[in-house]
XYZ file of C-alpha atoms in Angstrom:
605
model
C -34.966 2.306 5.504
C -33.431 -0.598 5.475
C -29.626 -0.794 5.384
C -27.535 -3.492 4.006
C -23.435 -2.772 4.843
C -21.068 -4.192 2.864
C -17.875 -5.010 1.854
C -15.769 -5.941 -1.048
C -12.828 -8.523 -0.598
C -10.119 -8.940 -3.227
C -6.189 -9.165 -4.547
C -4.814 -6.327 -6.399
C -6.049 -5.651 -10.041
C -9.390 -8.495 -9.445
C -11.491 -6.541 -10.902
C -13.018 -4.687 -7.344
C -13.365 -1.225 -8.588
C -14.739 -2.448 -11.569
C -17.385 -4.323 -10.067
C -17.944 -0.914 -8.080
C -18.470 1.151 -10.936
C -20.501 -1.260 -12.637
C -22.839 -1.210 -9.548
C -23.258 2.384 -9.187
C -24.500 3.089 -12.819
C -26.556 0.122 -12.713
C -28.397 1.611 -9.763
C -28.718 4.946 -11.714
C -26.954 6.519 -9.463
C -26.037 9.228 -12.019
C -27.781 11.073 -14.439
C -27.888 9.482 -18.119
C -25.968 12.385 -18.831
C -23.227 12.677 -16.281
C -19.714 11.246 -17.656
C -18.019 9.252 -15.545
C -14.503 8.635 -15.253
C -13.486 4.410 -14.902
C -12.955 3.500 -11.333
C -14.280 6.030 -9.458
C -13.358 4.713 -5.880
C -10.147 4.837 -6.263
C -10.641 9.673 -6.561
C -6.760 10.159 -5.442
C -3.922 10.306 -8.708
C -1.760 8.063 -6.412
C -4.757 4.988 -6.722
C -4.946 5.520 -10.512
C -1.230 5.563 -11.298
C -0.516 2.570 -9.022
C -4.358 0.400 -9.833
C -4.400 -0.013 -6.141
C -7.232 0.759 -3.409
C -4.343 3.004 -0.713
C -7.808 3.619 1.162
C -10.970 2.494 2.437
C -13.713 4.807 0.943
C -17.793 3.891 0.757
C -20.707 4.511 -1.140
C -24.625 3.435 -1.321
C -26.527 2.255 -3.708
C -30.787 1.927 -3.851
C -31.941 -0.640 -5.616
C -36.014 -1.907 -4.677
C -36.024 0.770 -1.718
C -33.698 -0.487 -0.072
C -29.828 1.546 0.337
C -26.686 -1.472 0.120
C -23.541 0.523 2.170
C -20.713 -0.301 0.216
C -16.870 -0.269 1.164
C -14.441 -0.470 -1.174
C -11.546 -1.942 0.750
C -7.325 -1.830 -0.292
C -6.210 -5.004 -1.643
C -2.903 -5.380 -0.354
C -1.582 -5.883 2.837
C 0.236 -2.829 3.845
C -2.563 -1.104 4.424
C -4.288 -4.031 6.581
C -5.185 -0.695 9.179
C -7.362 1.075 6.378
C -8.619 -2.717 5.624
C -9.695 -3.734 9.952
C -11.891 -0.365 10.420
C -13.912 -0.766 7.674
C -14.557 -4.344 8.291
C -15.796 -3.224 11.375
C -18.224 -1.376 9.826
C -20.336 -4.101 8.062
C -22.611 -7.362 8.245
C -21.105 -8.680 5.148
C -18.145 -9.693 2.726
C -18.312 -9.976 -1.170
C -15.416 -11.933 -1.888
C -14.357 -11.396 -5.781
C -11.418 -14.245 -7.080
C -10.098 -13.806 -10.265
C -11.349 -16.314 -12.606
C -7.609 -17.471 -13.940
C -5.288 -16.403 -11.215
C -7.782 -17.502 -7.677
C -6.714 -16.519 -4.815
C -4.373 -14.907 -4.052
C -2.152 -13.803 -0.701
C -3.421 -10.179 -0.384
C -7.210 -12.263 -0.600
C -6.058 -14.178 2.873
C -4.434 -11.555 4.582
C -8.439 -9.856 4.652
C -10.550 -13.019 4.199
C -9.245 -13.788 7.896
C -9.478 -10.850 9.392
C -13.649 -11.090 7.661
C -13.916 -14.420 9.132
C -12.301 -13.895 12.564
C -15.374 -11.193 12.262
C -18.302 -13.399 11.690
C -18.960 -12.135 8.658
C -20.534 -14.425 5.645
C -19.201 -13.864 2.118
C -21.021 -14.039 -1.532
C -18.217 -15.537 -4.227
C -18.616 -13.766 -6.991
C -15.764 -15.122 -9.875
C -14.641 -12.467 -11.584
C -13.480 -12.252 -16.043
C -15.041 -15.908 -16.428
C -14.411 -14.579 -20.596
C -9.982 -14.846 -19.996
C -9.073 -17.157 -22.350
C -7.575 -19.137 -19.444
C -10.352 -19.052 -17.018
C -11.115 -21.772 -14.501
C -13.961 -21.238 -12.838
C -14.902 -24.304 -11.155
C -10.833 -24.882 -10.021
C -11.147 -21.186 -8.660
C -14.246 -22.011 -7.100
C -12.565 -25.087 -4.968
C -9.712 -23.228 -4.711
C -11.673 -20.703 -2.777
C -14.096 -23.281 -0.954
C -10.177 -25.274 0.360
C -8.855 -21.416 1.046
C -11.607 -20.283 3.251
C -11.792 -23.916 5.227
C -8.225 -23.236 5.389
C -9.081 -19.777 7.118
C -11.203 -21.679 9.861
C -14.948 -20.731 8.449
C -18.176 -22.166 10.397
C -20.085 -24.214 8.431
C -22.736 -20.808 7.830
C -20.552 -19.390 6.451
C -18.678 -22.041 3.804
C -22.421 -21.782 2.873
C -21.410 -19.357 0.496
C -23.369 -18.506 -2.614
C -21.474 -18.357 -5.741
C -21.876 -16.143 -8.983
C -20.032 -15.401 -12.451
C -19.439 -12.100 -12.869
C -17.198 -10.069 -15.742
C -17.147 -7.118 -14.159
C -15.596 -4.605 -17.019
C -18.895 -5.295 -18.882
C -21.036 -4.869 -16.056
C -22.629 -8.764 -16.069
C -22.699 -11.157 -13.126
C -25.092 -15.137 -13.237
C -25.779 -16.816 -10.652
C -23.705 -20.210 -10.526
C -26.266 -22.756 -13.149
C -27.859 -20.628 -14.723
C -27.408 -18.843 -18.154
C -25.322 -16.080 -18.639
C -27.134 -12.625 -17.512
C -26.985 -9.306 -19.153
C -25.681 -7.004 -16.495
C -25.760 -7.128 -12.456
C -29.482 -8.025 -11.498
C -28.143 -11.460 -9.943
C -25.850 -10.402 -7.692
C -27.870 -7.201 -6.426
C -30.368 -9.230 -5.962
C -27.610 -11.812 -4.198
C -27.048 -9.135 -1.844
C -30.108 -8.341 -0.868
C -31.278 -12.094 -0.069
C -27.883 -12.770 1.241
C -26.488 -9.599 3.230
C -28.214 -9.429 6.897
C -30.628 -6.160 7.534
C -28.141 -4.052 9.413
C -29.276 -4.124 12.917
C -29.892 -1.477 16.268
C -31.791 0.409 17.830
C -33.345 3.188 16.754
C -35.394 4.263 19.762
C -32.067 3.615 22.210
C -30.134 7.021 22.146
C -26.627 7.543 20.445
C -23.584 5.819 19.945
C -21.718 5.528 17.288
C -17.696 4.601 16.614
C -15.456 7.072 14.533
C -14.045 4.493 12.020
C -12.077 7.613 9.425
C -11.565 11.363 9.312
C -12.362 13.526 6.847
C -11.415 17.378 6.477
C -13.040 20.320 5.864
C -11.846 23.952 5.197
C -15.091 24.870 5.979
C -16.385 22.546 8.281
C -13.130 21.084 10.222
C -12.719 17.041 11.007
C -15.477 15.022 9.504
C -15.601 11.868 11.634
C -17.223 8.734 9.695
C -18.247 5.634 11.011
C -21.197 3.443 11.380
C -24.351 4.519 14.000
C -24.591 1.581 16.243
C -27.784 2.308 18.363
C -29.971 5.650 18.251
C -30.619 8.539 16.015
C -28.445 11.457 15.747
C -29.496 15.027 14.825
C -28.149 18.725 13.445
C -27.330 20.611 16.894
C -27.645 17.472 18.699
C -24.866 17.421 22.135
C -22.627 14.775 21.977
C -19.927 13.456 24.144
C -16.739 12.068 22.707
C -14.804 9.309 24.940
C -11.503 8.972 23.517
C -9.613 5.989 23.697
C -7.883 6.504 26.726
C -11.569 7.791 28.608
C -11.300 10.817 28.593
C -15.083 12.964 27.656
C -14.710 15.830 26.078
C -18.515 17.567 24.993
C -19.697 19.244 21.741
C -22.751 19.731 19.308
C -23.252 17.645 15.857
C -22.711 20.827 13.225
C -23.958 18.715 10.193
C -25.205 15.046 10.124
C -24.676 13.164 5.858
C -25.409 9.813 4.575
C -23.906 8.696 1.382
C -25.190 8.202 -1.791
C -23.324 7.019 -4.843
C -19.925 9.029 -4.725
C -21.328 12.268 -2.786
C -22.205 12.876 1.707
C -25.868 14.122 1.815
C -27.197 16.273 4.428
C -29.404 14.999 5.752
C -31.364 16.095 9.005
C -30.850 13.130 10.789
C -29.412 9.850 10.647
C -29.971 6.250 12.177
C -28.832 2.936 13.659
C -26.971 1.089 10.807
C -26.196 3.344 8.634
C -22.693 4.421 7.421
C -22.558 8.526 8.233
C -20.501 11.117 8.043
C -20.715 14.430 11.272
C -18.775 16.776 12.463
C -18.847 19.550 15.131
C -16.107 17.814 17.380
C -12.727 20.024 16.673
C -10.130 17.333 18.336
C -12.309 13.642 16.769
C -9.622 10.585 16.720
C -9.860 7.185 15.174
C -11.633 4.962 17.776
C -13.494 7.474 20.019
C -16.761 6.643 20.788
C -19.505 9.200 20.276
C -22.541 9.034 22.694
C -25.587 10.467 23.805
C -24.676 12.668 26.829
C -27.480 10.573 28.156
C -25.736 6.841 27.746
C -22.468 7.715 27.275
C -20.344 3.444 27.210
C -17.373 3.587 25.177
C -16.884 0.804 22.470
C -14.098 -1.458 22.629
C -11.575 0.117 20.578
C -10.438 -3.047 18.222
C -6.177 -2.432 17.876
C -5.259 -2.314 14.212
C -1.412 -5.006 13.615
C 1.688 -3.903 14.768
C 4.133 -2.755 12.200
C 7.258 -4.580 10.740
C 9.067 -2.106 8.361
C 11.076 0.819 9.997
C 12.579 3.238 8.110
C 14.066 6.793 9.099
C 13.671 10.294 7.691
C 16.024 13.470 8.222
C 16.454 16.856 6.760
C 18.260 16.330 3.384
C 21.139 17.546 3.831
C 23.125 17.468 0.517
C 25.441 20.027 -1.235
C 21.472 20.062 -3.327
C 19.045 21.025 -0.664
C 16.623 23.389 -0.528
C 16.749 23.778 -4.590
C 13.592 21.871 -5.086
C 11.326 20.431 -1.717
C 9.330 23.291 -0.115
C 9.381 22.114 3.013
C 12.742 21.548 4.121
C 13.213 21.504 7.969
C 12.679 19.195 10.300
C 9.780 21.009 12.019
C 8.332 20.271 8.844
C 8.629 16.793 8.360
C 7.549 15.934 11.866
C 4.347 19.099 11.651
C 3.149 16.516 8.148
C 4.593 13.005 10.159
C 2.041 14.460 13.108
C -0.932 15.238 10.463
C -0.258 11.494 8.958
C -1.250 9.985 12.503
C -4.570 11.223 12.932
C -5.962 8.889 9.978
C -3.474 6.173 9.742
C -3.232 3.991 12.335
C -0.986 1.561 11.134
C 1.549 4.285 11.709
C 4.104 4.386 13.965
C 6.784 7.906 14.237
C 9.005 7.613 17.263
C 11.496 10.844 17.664
C 15.170 9.390 17.932
C 18.448 12.325 18.227
C 20.143 14.510 15.706
C 16.592 15.811 13.929
C 15.300 12.551 12.602
C 12.113 10.336 12.611
C 12.002 6.787 13.051
C 8.658 6.227 10.753
C 7.353 2.754 11.236
C 4.722 1.079 8.904
C 2.808 -2.230 7.597
C 5.244 -2.798 4.639
C 7.415 -1.148 2.032
C 4.796 -0.142 0.312
C 2.578 1.432 2.741
C 5.956 3.630 4.034
C 6.512 4.438 -0.042
C 3.081 5.709 -0.697
C 3.247 7.835 2.313
C 6.861 8.758 0.970
C 5.817 9.665 -2.766
C 2.024 11.627 -1.034
C 4.738 13.757 1.100
C 7.256 14.788 -2.020
C 4.456 15.537 -4.032
C 3.328 17.610 -1.592
C 6.438 20.021 -1.229
C 8.505 18.289 1.046
C 12.085 17.215 0.845
C 14.120 14.943 3.063
C 16.234 12.078 4.241
C 15.039 7.923 4.308
C 17.486 5.367 4.872
C 17.256 1.845 3.788
C 14.126 -0.351 5.664
C 14.348 -2.397 7.911
C 12.561 -5.113 9.414
C 11.328 -4.857 13.431
C 12.620 -7.517 15.175
C 10.934 -8.887 18.904
C 12.003 -11.487 21.572
C 9.468 -14.136 22.496
C 9.815 -16.353 24.574
C 13.184 -15.800 24.659
C 13.575 -15.685 21.811
C 14.997 -13.271 19.289
C 11.982 -13.379 16.044
C 11.442 -11.626 12.681
C 8.908 -11.522 10.711
C 8.305 -13.913 7.650
C 6.408 -13.651 4.006
C 4.691 -16.140 2.947
C 4.686 -15.551 -0.707
C 3.099 -16.817 -3.857
C 4.588 -16.672 -7.288
C 3.240 -17.454 -10.590
C 5.892 -17.873 -13.023
C 6.234 -19.336 -16.564
C 7.138 -23.419 -16.153
C 10.612 -22.464 -17.435
C 11.806 -19.820 -14.353
C 10.805 -22.055 -12.098
C 13.915 -23.482 -11.008
C 15.406 -20.255 -11.371
C 13.110 -18.720 -8.744
C 13.148 -21.183 -6.245
C 16.674 -21.438 -6.390
C 17.549 -17.749 -5.979
C 14.456 -18.050 -3.136
C 16.885 -20.590 -1.611
C 19.485 -18.166 -0.884
C 17.660 -15.853 0.852
C 16.389 -18.331 3.244
C 13.060 -18.486 1.717
C 11.588 -22.633 2.601
C 9.398 -24.142 -0.382
C 6.153 -24.919 1.253
C 3.663 -25.560 -1.984
C 4.123 -26.196 -5.907
C 1.419 -26.798 -8.438
C 2.398 -27.091 -11.858
C 0.682 -26.778 -15.130
C 1.543 -27.522 -18.330
C 2.395 -23.624 -19.105
C 3.121 -22.010 -15.645
C 3.382 -23.081 -11.642
C 2.782 -21.473 -8.670
C 5.447 -21.372 -5.580
C 4.291 -21.303 -2.494
C 7.376 -19.579 -0.001
C 8.402 -19.341 3.387
C 10.694 -16.807 3.407
C 11.946 -13.459 6.044
C 10.222 -10.315 5.475
C 14.357 -8.894 4.494
C 14.614 -11.281 2.107
C 12.308 -9.662 -0.436
C 14.017 -6.586 -0.277
C 15.187 -5.954 -3.621
C 14.132 -8.911 -5.239
C 10.881 -7.983 -7.185
C 13.405 -6.155 -10.023
C 15.427 -9.571 -9.811
C 12.209 -12.067 -10.096
C 11.011 -9.812 -13.152
C 14.809 -10.773 -14.725
C 13.968 -14.046 -14.449
C 11.199 -14.794 -15.474
C 11.596 -11.981 -18.413
C 8.717 -10.751 -17.310
C 6.273 -12.759 -17.325
C 6.542 -13.728 -13.569
C 3.345 -12.779 -10.927
C 5.051 -12.092 -7.018
C 2.371 -12.021 -3.605
C 3.254 -11.403 -0.745
C 1.763 -11.082 2.626
C 2.839 -10.877 6.302
C 3.003 -14.306 7.546
C 4.030 -13.815 11.361
C 7.166 -14.093 13.557
C 9.599 -16.634 13.177
C 13.056 -17.300 14.834
C 15.909 -15.464 13.444
C 17.637 -16.713 10.665
C 20.482 -14.596 10.775
C 22.747 -13.284 8.526
C 20.948 -12.111 5.276
C 22.554 -10.488 2.510
C 20.479 -9.609 -0.637
C 22.697 -6.916 -2.469
C 25.929 -8.792 -3.144
C 27.718 -5.359 -5.840
C 28.876 -2.245 -4.593
C 27.816 1.643 -5.899
C 29.268 3.718 -8.095
C 29.547 6.975 -5.956
C 31.128 10.175 -8.059
C 34.492 11.335 -5.892
C 34.635 15.114 -8.377
C 31.827 17.598 -8.604
C 30.666 18.505 -11.864
C 28.474 17.557 -14.699
C 28.407 14.678 -15.470
C 29.662 13.337 -19.336
C 29.334 11.638 -21.849
C 33.009 10.280 -22.428
C 33.307 9.551 -18.569
C 29.932 7.308 -18.221
C 31.091 5.546 -21.849
C 34.838 4.675 -20.605
C 33.149 3.941 -17.204
C 30.615 1.255 -18.698
C 31.208 -1.663 -17.958
C 32.722 -1.472 -14.431
C 28.557 -1.348 -13.783
C 24.966 0.042 -14.307
C 24.130 3.801 -14.614
C 21.453 5.400 -13.223
C 22.536 9.077 -14.802
C 22.149 10.645 -18.478
C 24.875 12.711 -19.672
C 24.291 16.184 -18.582
C 23.235 15.150 -15.395
C 24.785 17.921 -12.432
C 26.346 15.224 -9.355
C 28.317 16.061 -6.396
C 31.169 14.612 -3.992
C 29.604 10.965 -2.172
C 26.497 11.057 -4.748
C 25.675 7.348 -5.942
C 24.963 7.382 -10.045
C 24.942 3.743 -10.688
C 25.415 -0.001 -9.473
C 29.185 -2.235 -9.391
C 29.866 -5.204 -11.212
C 31.877 -6.158 -8.398
C 31.323 -6.306 -4.729
C 32.803 -3.599 -2.983
C 32.086 0.059 -3.865
C 34.161 2.281 -6.849
C 34.743 5.942 -6.553
C 34.555 7.670 -9.847
C 35.073 10.938 -11.827
C 31.930 11.170 -14.144
C 33.412 14.701 -14.741
C 35.465 13.775 -16.882
C 35.891 15.190 -20.668
C 38.172 13.787 -23.093
C 40.843 16.282 -23.727
C 40.093 17.910 -27.133
C 43.924 18.941 -29.279
C 43.848 21.800 -32.632
C 45.898 18.449 -34.278
C 42.436 16.677 -35.707
C 42.828 13.529 -37.434
C 40.475 10.790 -39.293
C 39.735 7.983 -37.439
C 40.712 9.949 -34.844
C 37.120 10.348 -32.857
C 35.477 7.482 -30.815
C 31.874 6.686 -31.816
C 30.512 7.124 -28.463
C 28.005 4.567 -27.390
C 25.852 4.831 -23.933
C 24.546 2.380 -22.223
C 20.591 3.933 -22.017
C 20.647 4.177 -17.567
C 18.515 2.031 -15.079
C 15.792 4.476 -13.981
C 15.061 3.312 -10.216
C 11.110 3.418 -8.739
C 10.382 4.754 -5.669
C 10.187 1.147 -4.331
C 13.268 -0.399 -6.452
C 15.484 2.998 -4.655
C 14.344 2.075 -0.992
C 15.358 -1.602 -1.930
C 18.848 -0.840 -3.582
C 20.098 1.451 -0.804
C 22.686 0.014 1.643
C 23.150 0.282 5.445
C 25.689 3.203 4.929
C 22.889 4.732 1.796
C 20.473 6.882 1.405
C 17.993 7.530 -0.896
C 17.123 11.640 -1.447
C 13.529 12.907 -2.212
C 12.069 15.658 -2.997
C 9.962 16.787 -5.292
C 11.971 16.545 -8.817
C 14.601 14.112 -8.076
C 15.182 10.008 -6.121
C 18.862 10.614 -5.272
C 21.041 8.150 -3.816
C 23.713 9.197 -1.823
C 26.495 7.522 0.519
C 25.070 8.416 4.370
C 29.109 9.927 4.286
C 29.450 12.345 1.381
C 33.608 12.132 2.295
C 35.377 9.254 0.821
C 37.853 9.652 3.373
C 35.712 9.903 6.307
C 33.915 6.655 4.918
C 37.376 4.792 4.932
C 37.441 5.599 8.360
C 34.500 4.277 9.471
C 34.901 1.081 6.901
C 38.458 0.764 9.139
C 36.875 1.304 12.424
C 34.009 -1.400 11.347
C 36.348 -3.560 10.091
C 38.962 -3.753 13.580
C 35.486 -3.648 15.870
C 35.256 -7.256 15.806
C 38.742 -8.310 16.631
C 38.908 -5.359 19.718
């Protein structure tokens, strides 16, 4: 059997996983009576909730006796560690582009890496049934993007198809609309090269991903570069540092549909899974003992953002969480390092750990997973990782693309300019405009909620890491202070009502609070200590009209990302399985005042 190894590249929400659904159904991978959920490749709860692909996953379909291994890559640059490993296993890529939005920042990020590896793309313009679809224009923009990314002449000679993935239809450029995905299957078999590899040579495979089974232990996934392997074969594992460890394969699997299929033999060119190697790591090379040769490990891009994890020390610590100590946190982070190669963990003093990742989303997904598993901890404000390049202090910059209504264009440009954003490109249509900015990564902290307000919820904001540039100096992304609790107890509606004009609240009446807990955003600069536990004094003398009509503004509910973006340097996010609370690093108001006074006197000293 011949193998075609293909990665699907697309921006978030351009229909990548929906297209894979169609390929699986139309290749008769499922039984006729099998009930299958939509977006079957988004297997994790977080992926379904957020509508994004977080982990690179692979499946396989058979078409006319040929097997097509399909790798569904994440569409977000924050999961670039997954993208790089996935692209290393394939020989071609399918570039999926929205017929209205065109190429977006995340498309550029993944496509740049694919072109650098020499992969030849197949372009599919999806969602051509949208009212605002402009397939011809988007085709030209895609070609311009590839030229800009340095594609070769062979890579620029790509086939073009149009599709409605939701309906499972695709057709070639210049042909009538198709009723199924036959044209796409035929294009893949024509343009994607057959996977190479000498099947008679000694076995060699590099581990690109890891899974775990209670029965089998660690399961290593990767592409067989040469030779074949069978159950029970002896194997030599060569680590990234060059250390050799002997072992034996207990099971070998290939893929078909959504399942791993146990097989007596795996051969060169296929993407497979093997078990029996206890300490196997991503990047290790598995070899036949007769010919031990390690494959080079292609390192992933360095992290750009870091936060500090520490045990929860608030008065409510231990109420919700199952795992609350620093040892629990350290063990969980070490397990994450086994499969998340783009993550870095550094132990700090005082039971704290600096966790560095590719962006806020990369770190927030880890935080969300840990809280759902029962962990309780505190997280500091995200900080960008600075570097000194050629003697110049540099910081990470992002390329930002904002698709906004024309009426909001001026406000968005002004807001980004105040965060040291520089306008790079402007495309204006009749009703919408697309603004491209270069901006420091820290300039985007806390910006998304304000952006949605400026565009009345109609704006689309995408950004991708664009490299390091000279440090731009001081940058204040948050002007207002916080409303901080000064008395513990239960929040009363009467107190919140009386304090509504002081700022925006994050809590409801009846919420239990503690001293130093942040319950809202101040409408002015500087923090304000407030008492939300004060109720109206009642007497036995009542008069008509003496009671106030309490009308409360609904509180602002912060998501995990919004909470991370909101907190200041002297604040923490308290993460538990049931709650997200904001708090001051020092709960005692007198201690905070002394710290503030000491900080104010420091420059003069």
